[in-house]
Coordinates of C-alpha atoms in Angstrom, one line a residue:
M336 CA -3.9 -1.3 40.5
A337 CA -1.4 1.1 39.1
T338 CA -1.2 1.5 35.4
T339 CA 1.3 -0.5 33.6
R340 CA 3.7 0.5 30.9
L341 CA 1.5 -1.2 28.3
K342 CA -1.6 0.5 29.2
L343 CA -0.1 3.8 29.2
E344 CA 1.3 3.1 25.6
M345 CA -2.1 2.2 24.4
I346 CA -3.8 5.1 25.8
G347 CA -3.8 7.7 23.1
E348 CA -3.5 4.8 20.6
Q349 CA -6.9 5.6 19.2
E350 CA -6.5 7.6 16.3
T351 CA -5.2 5.5 13.1
K352 CA -1.8 6.9 11.6
A353 CA 0.0 5.8 8.9
G354 CA 2.5 2.8 9.3
N355 CA 2.3 -1.1 9.3
Y356 CA -0.1 -2.4 12.0
F357 CA -0.5 -6.1 10.8
V358 CA 2.4 -8.1 11.7
S359 CA 3.3 -11.1 9.2
N360 CA 6.7 -11.8 10.1
Y361 CA 9.7 -11.4 12.3
P362 CA 12.3 -10.0 12.6
P363 CA 10.7 -6.8 10.8
Y364 CA 11.2 -6.6 7.1
S365 CA 13.6 -3.7 7.6
F366 CA 16.1 -5.8 8.7
W367 CA 16.4 -7.9 5.8
K368 CA 19.2 -6.5 3.7
P369 CA 20.9 -7.2 0.1
D370 CA 24.3 -7.9 2.0
N371 CA 22.4 -11.4 3.1
V372 CA 21.5 -12.7 -0.1
A373 CA 24.3 -15.1 0.0
E374 CA 22.8 -16.6 3.0
A375 CA 19.6 -17.3 0.9
L376 CA 21.4 -18.9 -1.7
A377 CA 23.5 -21.1 0.4
V378 CA 20.4 -22.6 2.4
Q379 CA 19.0 -23.8 -0.9
E380 CA 21.9 -26.1 -1.4
Q381 CA 21.0 -27.8 1.9
P382 CA 18.5 -30.8 2.4
P383 CA 15.2 -29.9 4.1
A384 CA 14.9 -30.7 7.8
P385 CA 13.2 -34.2 8.2
G386 CA 9.3 -33.8 8.1
N387 CA 9.3 -30.0 7.5
P388 CA 6.4 -29.3 4.9
L389 CA 7.0 -27.1 1.5
G390 CA 4.7 -24.5 0.6
L391 CA 4.4 -22.7 -2.7
Y392 CA 3.3 -18.9 -3.2
L393 CA 3.1 -17.1 -6.4
H394 CA 2.3 -13.6 -6.6
I395 CA 0.2 -12.2 -9.3
P396 CA 0.6 -8.4 -9.4
F397 CA -1.9 -7.4 -11.7
C398 CA -5.2 -5.4 -11.1
R399 CA -7.9 -3.5 -12.7
K400 CA -7.3 -0.9 -10.3
R401 CA -5.6 0.0 -7.4
C402 CA -7.3 0.6 -4.2
H403 CA -6.7 3.7 -2.2
F404 CA -5.2 1.3 1.0
C405 CA -3.3 -1.0 -1.1
Y406 CA 0.3 -1.4 -0.2
F407 CA 1.2 -4.4 -2.2
R408 CA 3.4 -4.6 -5.4
V409 CA 0.4 -4.2 -8.1
Y410 CA 0.5 -3.1 -11.8
T411 CA -2.7 -1.8 -13.6
D412 CA -0.9 -1.0 -16.8
K413 CA 0.0 -4.4 -18.3
N414 CA -1.2 -5.7 -21.6
A415 CA -1.5 -9.5 -22.3
A416 CA 2.0 -10.0 -23.9
E417 CA 3.5 -8.2 -20.7
I418 CA 1.5 -10.6 -18.5
L419 CA 2.3 -13.5 -20.4
R420 CA 6.3 -12.2 -20.2
Y421 CA 5.8 -12.1 -16.3
I422 CA 4.2 -15.7 -16.1
D423 CA 6.9 -17.2 -18.2
A424 CA 9.6 -15.5 -15.9
A425 CA 7.5 -16.8 -12.9
I426 CA 7.8 -20.3 -14.5
A427 CA 11.5 -20.0 -15.2
E428 CA 12.2 -19.1 -11.6
L429 CA 10.2 -22.2 -10.4
T430 CA 12.4 -24.2 -12.9
T431 CA 15.5 -23.0 -11.3
Y432 CA 14.2 -23.9 -7.9
A433 CA 12.9 -27.4 -8.6
S434 CA 16.1 -29.3 -8.9
K435 CA 17.6 -27.4 -5.7
P436 CA 18.5 -29.7 -2.7
F437 CA 16.3 -27.7 -0.4
I438 CA 13.3 -29.3 -2.3
G439 CA 14.5 -32.6 -1.3
G440 CA 12.0 -34.5 -3.3
R441 CA 9.2 -32.9 -1.4
K442 CA 6.0 -32.0 -3.1
P443 CA 4.0 -28.8 -1.7
K444 CA 1.3 -29.2 1.0
F445 CA -0.1 -26.2 0.1
V446 CA -0.1 -23.9 -2.8
Y447 CA -1.3 -19.9 -2.5
F448 CA -2.0 -17.6 -5.6
G449 CA -1.9 -14.1 -3.8
G450 CA -2.0 -10.8 -5.4
G451 CA -2.9 -8.3 -7.0
T452 CA -5.4 -10.1 -8.3
P453 CA -4.7 -13.6 -9.4
S454 CA -8.3 -13.8 -11.0
Y455 CA -7.2 -11.1 -13.4
L456 CA -5.5 -13.7 -15.4
S457 CA -7.4 -15.2 -18.6
T458 CA -8.3 -18.6 -18.4
S459 CA -5.5 -19.4 -21.0
Q460 CA -3.0 -17.8 -18.9
L461 CA -4.1 -19.6 -16.0
T462 CA -4.1 -23.1 -17.7
H463 CA -0.6 -22.5 -19.3
L464 CA 0.9 -21.2 -15.8
T465 CA -0.6 -23.8 -13.5
D466 CA 0.2 -26.5 -16.3
S467 CA 4.0 -25.7 -16.2
M468 CA 4.0 -25.2 -12.5
K469 CA 2.7 -28.8 -11.9
A470 CA 5.0 -30.4 -14.4
L471 CA 7.8 -28.7 -12.2
L472 CA 6.4 -29.6 -8.7
P473 CA 3.5 -31.5 -8.8
W474 CA 0.6 -30.6 -6.5
D475 CA -1.2 -33.9 -6.1
E476 CA -0.3 -34.1 -2.3
A477 CA -1.3 -30.5 -1.8
E478 CA -4.0 -30.3 1.2
E479 CA -5.0 -26.8 0.0
V480 CA -4.6 -24.6 -2.9
T481 CA -5.9 -21.2 -2.2
F482 CA -6.8 -18.4 -5.0
E483 CA -7.6 -14.9 -4.2
C484 CA -10.1 -13.2 -6.6
E485 CA -11.6 -9.8 -7.0
P486 CA -15.4 -10.5 -7.5
G487 CA -15.5 -8.2 -10.6
T488 CA -13.1 -10.5 -12.6
L489 CA -15.2 -13.5 -12.4
N490 CA -17.6 -15.3 -14.5
E491 CA -18.7 -19.0 -14.4
H492 CA -16.4 -20.0 -17.3
K493 CA -13.2 -18.6 -15.5
L494 CA -14.4 -20.0 -12.1
T495 CA -14.8 -23.3 -13.4
T496 CA -11.4 -23.0 -14.9
I497 CA -10.2 -22.1 -11.5
R498 CA -11.5 -25.1 -10.1
D499 CA -10.4 -27.4 -12.6
I500 CA -6.8 -26.3 -12.1
G501 CA -7.1 -27.7 -8.6
V502 CA -8.1 -24.6 -6.4
T503 CA -9.7 -26.0 -3.2
R504 CA -10.0 -22.7 -1.2
L505 CA -11.3 -19.6 -3.2
S506 CA -11.0 -16.3 -1.3
L507 CA -13.1 -13.7 -2.5
G508 CA -11.9 -10.0 -1.8
V509 CA -15.1 -8.7 -0.9
E510 CA -13.9 -6.0 1.6
H511 CA -17.4 -4.3 1.9
F512 CA -21.0 -4.9 0.5
D513 CA -21.9 -1.3 0.4
E514 CA -21.3 0.4 -3.2
R515 CA -20.7 4.0 -1.8
I516 CA -17.7 2.5 0.4
L517 CA -16.5 0.5 -2.3
K518 CA -16.1 3.4 -4.7
L519 CA -14.9 5.8 -1.8
N520 CA -12.2 3.3 -1.2
G521 CA -11.0 2.6 -4.9
R522 CA -12.4 -1.0 -5.2
A523 CA -12.7 -1.8 -8.7
H524 CA -15.7 -4.1 -8.1
G525 CA -19.3 -2.9 -7.2
A526 CA -21.8 -4.3 -5.0
K527 CA -23.9 -6.2 -7.6
E528 CA -20.6 -8.1 -8.7
I529 CA -20.2 -9.6 -5.3
D530 CA -23.7 -11.6 -5.5
R531 CA -23.1 -12.5 -9.0
A532 CA -19.4 -14.0 -8.4
Y533 CA -20.3 -15.5 -5.2
N534 CA -23.4 -17.5 -6.6
F535 CA -21.0 -18.6 -9.5
A536 CA -18.6 -19.8 -7.1
R537 CA -21.0 -21.9 -5.0
S538 CA -22.4 -23.5 -8.3
V539 CA -19.1 -24.7 -9.5
G540 CA -18.5 -26.5 -6.2
F541 CA -15.4 -25.2 -4.3
P542 CA -14.7 -27.3 -1.2
Q543 CA -14.0 -23.7 0.7
I544 CA -15.1 -20.1 -0.1
N545 CA -13.6 -17.3 2.0
I546 CA -14.7 -13.8 2.0
D547 CA -12.5 -10.8 3.2
L548 CA -13.8 -7.8 4.9
I549 CA -12.1 -4.9 6.1
A550 CA -13.3 -3.1 9.5
G551 CA -12.7 0.9 9.2
M552 CA -12.7 1.8 5.6
M553 CA -13.2 5.4 4.8
G554 CA -16.7 6.4 5.2
D555 CA -18.1 3.7 7.2
T556 CA -20.5 3.8 9.8
D557 CA -22.1 1.7 12.6
E558 CA -25.3 1.0 10.2
L559 CA -23.2 0.4 7.1
W560 CA -21.2 -2.1 8.9
E561 CA -24.0 -3.8 10.8
G562 CA -25.5 -4.2 7.4
A563 CA -22.1 -5.7 5.8
I564 CA -22.1 -8.3 8.6
A565 CA -25.9 -9.1 8.1
K566 CA -25.1 -9.8 4.4
A567 CA -22.2 -12.1 5.1
V568 CA -24.1 -14.2 7.5
E569 CA -26.7 -14.4 4.8
L570 CA -24.1 -15.7 2.1
L571 CA -22.8 -18.1 4.9
P572 CA -19.3 -18.7 3.4
D573 CA -17.2 -21.2 4.9
S574 CA -14.8 -18.8 6.4
V575 CA -15.0 -14.8 6.9
T576 CA -11.8 -13.1 7.3
I577 CA -11.8 -9.6 8.8
Y578 CA -8.9 -6.9 8.7
Q579 CA -8.7 -3.9 10.6
M580 CA -7.8 -0.8 8.2
E581 CA -4.2 0.3 8.4
I582 CA -2.7 3.0 6.2
P583 CA 1.0 2.0 5.3
Y584 CA 3.1 4.4 4.0
N585 CA 2.9 3.4 0.2
T586 CA -0.9 3.9 -0.1
T587 CA -2.5 6.4 -1.9
I588 CA -4.4 7.7 1.1
F589 CA -1.1 8.3 2.9
A590 CA 0.3 10.3 0.0
E591 CA -2.9 12.5 0.3
M592 CA -2.3 12.7 3.8
K593 CA 1.3 13.7 3.5
E594 CA 0.2 16.3 0.7
G595 CA -2.2 18.0 3.1
G596 CA -0.1 18.1 6.2
N597 CA -2.2 15.4 8.0
E598 CA -1.0 12.8 10.4
I599 CA -4.2 11.5 11.1
A600 CA -5.8 9.0 8.5
P601 CA -9.4 9.6 7.3
V602 CA -10.7 6.2 8.6
A603 CA -12.2 4.7 11.9
T604 CA -10.1 4.7 15.2
W605 CA -8.6 1.7 16.5
A606 CA -11.2 1.7 19.1
K607 CA -14.1 1.8 16.7
K608 CA -12.4 -0.9 14.2
R609 CA -12.2 -3.3 17.4
E610 CA -15.7 -2.6 18.1
W611 CA -16.8 -3.4 14.9
V612 CA -14.7 -6.6 14.7
Q613 CA -16.2 -7.5 18.1
Y614 CA -19.6 -7.0 16.7
A615 CA -19.1 -9.0 13.6
F616 CA -17.5 -12.2 15.4
G617 CA -20.5 -11.7 17.8
E618 CA -22.9 -11.9 14.9
L619 CA -20.8 -14.8 13.1
E620 CA -20.8 -16.7 16.5
K621 CA -24.7 -16.5 16.6
A622 CA -25.0 -18.1 13.3
G623 CA -22.8 -21.1 14.2
Y624 CA -19.2 -19.8 13.4
T625 CA -16.2 -20.2 15.5
V626 CA -13.4 -17.6 16.0
T627 CA -10.3 -19.4 14.9
S628 CA -7.8 -16.5 14.9
G629 CA -7.6 -12.5 15.6
Y630 CA -9.0 -12.3 11.9
T631 CA -11.1 -15.5 11.2
A632 CA -14.4 -17.2 11.8
V633 CA -15.2 -20.5 10.2
R634 CA -18.4 -22.2 10.1
D635 CA -17.1 -25.8 10.6
P636 CA -13.6 -26.0 12.1
K637 CA -13.4 -29.7 11.7
T638 CA -13.6 -29.1 8.0
T639 CA -12.4 -25.6 7.5
R640 CA -8.6 -25.2 7.9
F641 CA -6.2 -22.8 6.5
C642 CA -3.2 -24.6 5.9
Y643 CA -0.9 -22.1 4.4
R644 CA -1.4 -20.0 7.7
D645 CA -1.2 -22.9 10.0
Q646 CA 2.0 -24.8 8.6
L647 CA 3.6 -21.5 7.8
W648 CA 3.4 -20.0 11.3
A649 CA 4.8 -23.5 12.6
G650 CA 7.7 -23.1 10.8
A651 CA 7.1 -24.6 7.2
D652 CA 9.3 -23.9 4.3
L653 CA 7.6 -21.3 1.8
L654 CA 8.9 -21.0 -1.7
G655 CA 7.6 -17.5 -2.8
L656 CA 7.8 -17.0 -6.6
G657 CA 7.2 -13.7 -8.6
V658 CA 8.0 -9.9 -7.9
A659 CA 8.4 -8.8 -4.3
S660 CA 7.5 -12.2 -3.1
F661 CA 8.9 -13.6 0.3
S662 CA 10.4 -16.8 1.1
H663 CA 11.1 -18.8 4.3
V664 CA 13.5 -21.8 3.6
G665 CA 15.7 -23.5 6.2
G666 CA 14.9 -20.8 8.6
V667 CA 16.4 -18.1 6.2
H668 CA 14.2 -15.1 5.1
F669 CA 14.3 -13.8 1.6
Q670 CA 12.4 -11.5 -0.8
N671 CA 12.4 -11.1 -4.5
Q672 CA 13.1 -7.9 -6.4
H673 CA 10.5 -5.3 -5.6
N674 CA 9.7 -4.2 -9.4
I675 CA 8.9 -6.3 -12.2
D676 CA 11.6 -5.1 -14.8
P677 CA 14.5 -6.3 -12.6
Y678 CA 12.7 -9.2 -11.5
I679 CA 12.1 -10.4 -15.1
E680 CA 15.7 -8.9 -16.1
K681 CA 17.4 -11.1 -13.4
L682 CA 15.5 -14.3 -14.5
T683 CA 16.3 -13.6 -18.2
G684 CA 20.0 -13.2 -17.3
G685 CA 19.9 -16.6 -15.6
E686 CA 19.8 -15.3 -12.0
L687 CA 17.5 -15.7 -9.3
P688 CA 15.8 -12.5 -8.5
I689 CA 16.4 -12.4 -5.0
Y690 CA 16.7 -9.0 -3.4
R691 CA 17.3 -9.0 0.4
A692 CA 17.5 -11.6 3.1
L693 CA 18.0 -12.3 6.6
K694 CA 19.2 -15.5 8.7
P695 CA 17.7 -14.9 12.1
T696 CA 19.2 -16.1 15.3
A697 CA 17.6 -18.9 17.2
E698 CA 16.0 -16.7 19.5
E699 CA 14.8 -14.7 16.7
S700 CA 13.1 -17.9 15.0
L701 CA 11.4 -18.8 18.3
I702 CA 10.0 -15.0 18.9
R703 CA 8.8 -15.5 15.0
E704 CA 7.0 -18.5 15.9
L705 CA 5.5 -17.2 19.3
I706 CA 4.0 -14.1 17.8
L707 CA 2.6 -15.6 14.7
Q708 CA 1.0 -18.5 16.8
F709 CA -0.3 -16.0 19.4
K710 CA -2.4 -14.3 16.4
L711 CA -4.4 -17.8 16.6
G712 CA -5.2 -16.6 20.1
H713 CA -3.5 -19.4 22.0
V714 CA 0.1 -20.9 22.5
S715 CA 1.1 -24.2 23.7
V716 CA 4.0 -24.2 26.3
S717 CA 4.9 -27.6 25.7
Y718 CA 5.2 -27.2 21.8
F719 CA 7.9 -24.5 22.2
Q720 CA 9.7 -26.5 25.0
A721 CA 9.6 -29.4 22.8
K722 CA 11.0 -27.7 19.5
F723 CA 13.1 -24.9 20.8
G724 CA 13.9 -26.0 24.3
V725 CA 12.6 -22.9 26.1
D726 CA 10.2 -22.5 28.6
L727 CA 8.1 -19.7 27.4
R728 CA 6.8 -18.8 31.2
E729 CA 10.3 -18.1 32.2
R730 CA 11.9 -16.8 29.3
F731 CA 9.1 -14.2 28.7
A732 CA 7.8 -13.9 32.4
A733 CA 7.7 -10.1 32.4
D734 CA 6.0 -9.8 29.2
L735 CA 3.5 -12.4 29.9
G736 CA 3.0 -10.8 33.3
E737 CA 2.4 -7.5 31.4
L738 CA -0.4 -9.0 29.3
T739 CA -1.9 -10.6 32.1
A740 CA -1.9 -7.6 34.3
N741 CA -3.8 -5.6 31.7
G742 CA -6.5 -8.2 31.6
Y743 CA -5.6 -9.8 27.7
L744 CA -4.1 -13.0 28.8
E745 CA -4.9 -16.1 30.8
V746 CA -3.1 -19.2 31.5
Q747 CA -5.1 -22.4 31.1
G748 CA -2.9 -25.6 31.8
D749 CA -0.5 -25.8 28.9
E750 CA -1.9 -23.1 27.0
L751 CA -1.2 -19.2 26.9
R752 CA -4.5 -17.7 25.9
L753 CA -5.5 -14.4 24.8
N754 CA -9.2 -13.4 25.7
R755 CA -11.5 -11.7 23.1
E756 CA -10.0 -8.1 24.1
G757 CA -6.4 -9.5 23.8
L758 CA -7.6 -11.1 20.4
L759 CA -8.8 -8.0 18.8
R760 CA -5.5 -6.1 19.7
V761 CA -3.0 -9.0 19.1
D762 CA -0.9 -7.1 16.4
R763 CA -0.2 -4.5 18.9
L764 CA 0.3 -6.8 21.9
V765 CA 2.8 -9.3 19.8
H766 CA 5.4 -6.2 20.0
E767 CA 5.9 -6.9 23.7
F768 CA 7.9 -10.1 22.6
F769 CA 10.1 -8.1 20.0
L770 CA 13.6 -7.8 21.0
P771 CA 14.6 -4.2 22.0
Q772 CA 16.2 -3.5 19.0
H773 CA 13.3 -4.3 16.7
R774 CA 10.6 -2.5 19.0
D775 CA 11.0 1.2 17.6
A776 CA 12.1 0.1 14.0
R777 CA 10.2 0.7 11.1
Y778 CA 8.4 -2.5 10.3
A779 CA 8.5 -2.7 6.4

């Protein structure tokens, strides 16, 4: 068989270079513009689509230390008064939104505290924040409340507070279990803090505990990675999420690469990262886990879900609060101010802190759901036919044929299903469905 275009493009893609690899939305963020903010404001004045769930996200941008690979908006220099000022600004933001027509009497079906490090907050700050949020938009119908944590910020008292405020899914940013790897990559916590935090979390009784790992961190080896997976299996968390290391442009690793004139990142190749994720999935499956996406393995798919992911990827509304947060409301994307001072200043002045926005076309909305759901490893043809009136097999015949010819995709009745080789490459493969104007553009 002749080598296809996709195969040719992926040959030589082995070295890790700077740029965003993980696809979290569509169209790419670089197409979201300040000129479109009026569309974001307008959609908030419209009632919600019947039956569409609402989710709530809050970005907590504070950390003990910035990791060398981190590309999120974080701050390591804020004191208690500045943190409280930020919390009050986020509450003011939610206050403005709570009476908007797009809320339409809905209560959040899922709530997500992301970072940064949400667990950096003190117990009093957490209680003040969440009590205020619940008063504005009650969580009593939430199916899931997720809270990201850095192990070194946790003790039994704080974990008890986190559980008491209603968190059902605790996500520990472990990343690796080896002390040297953690230090080399700039993590704030050490290996000993992981066990302590995990044991505390288990004793408090969270319904679901997830641990995050990263395949391909600087300095990692086959032996160290295998040890990390053995440790993860020993802990038996409810779910394990594994990301493949990437080097976005706004990381300290990229800054050092640029200063040294290097194009190749000092991390594992893509082939090695896929090999390590494949190994991890295999070991987790031996231990009784089920792989449910390109990144996640769960102990019991019947009881362990990820509502934030599954509902958002099926078109749910998401109201994002906090600096640099993303929202998806009524099919319109928008993002808040990128820096903390203008974010707070906008709210202090009585304005919403929206920085840029985009109202996708109907075709772009279809593609967004298609590429996000492909990250689960399977897509239902009938779902897209019913929701968008499009037969995926006809609309994307050439793209699907390309994936099939390269051995990544199989058609099983109503489902388009990626095999394991396809799933390990999913963030590269979904680019096949991008419209031409988006394919070679900068993602972020």
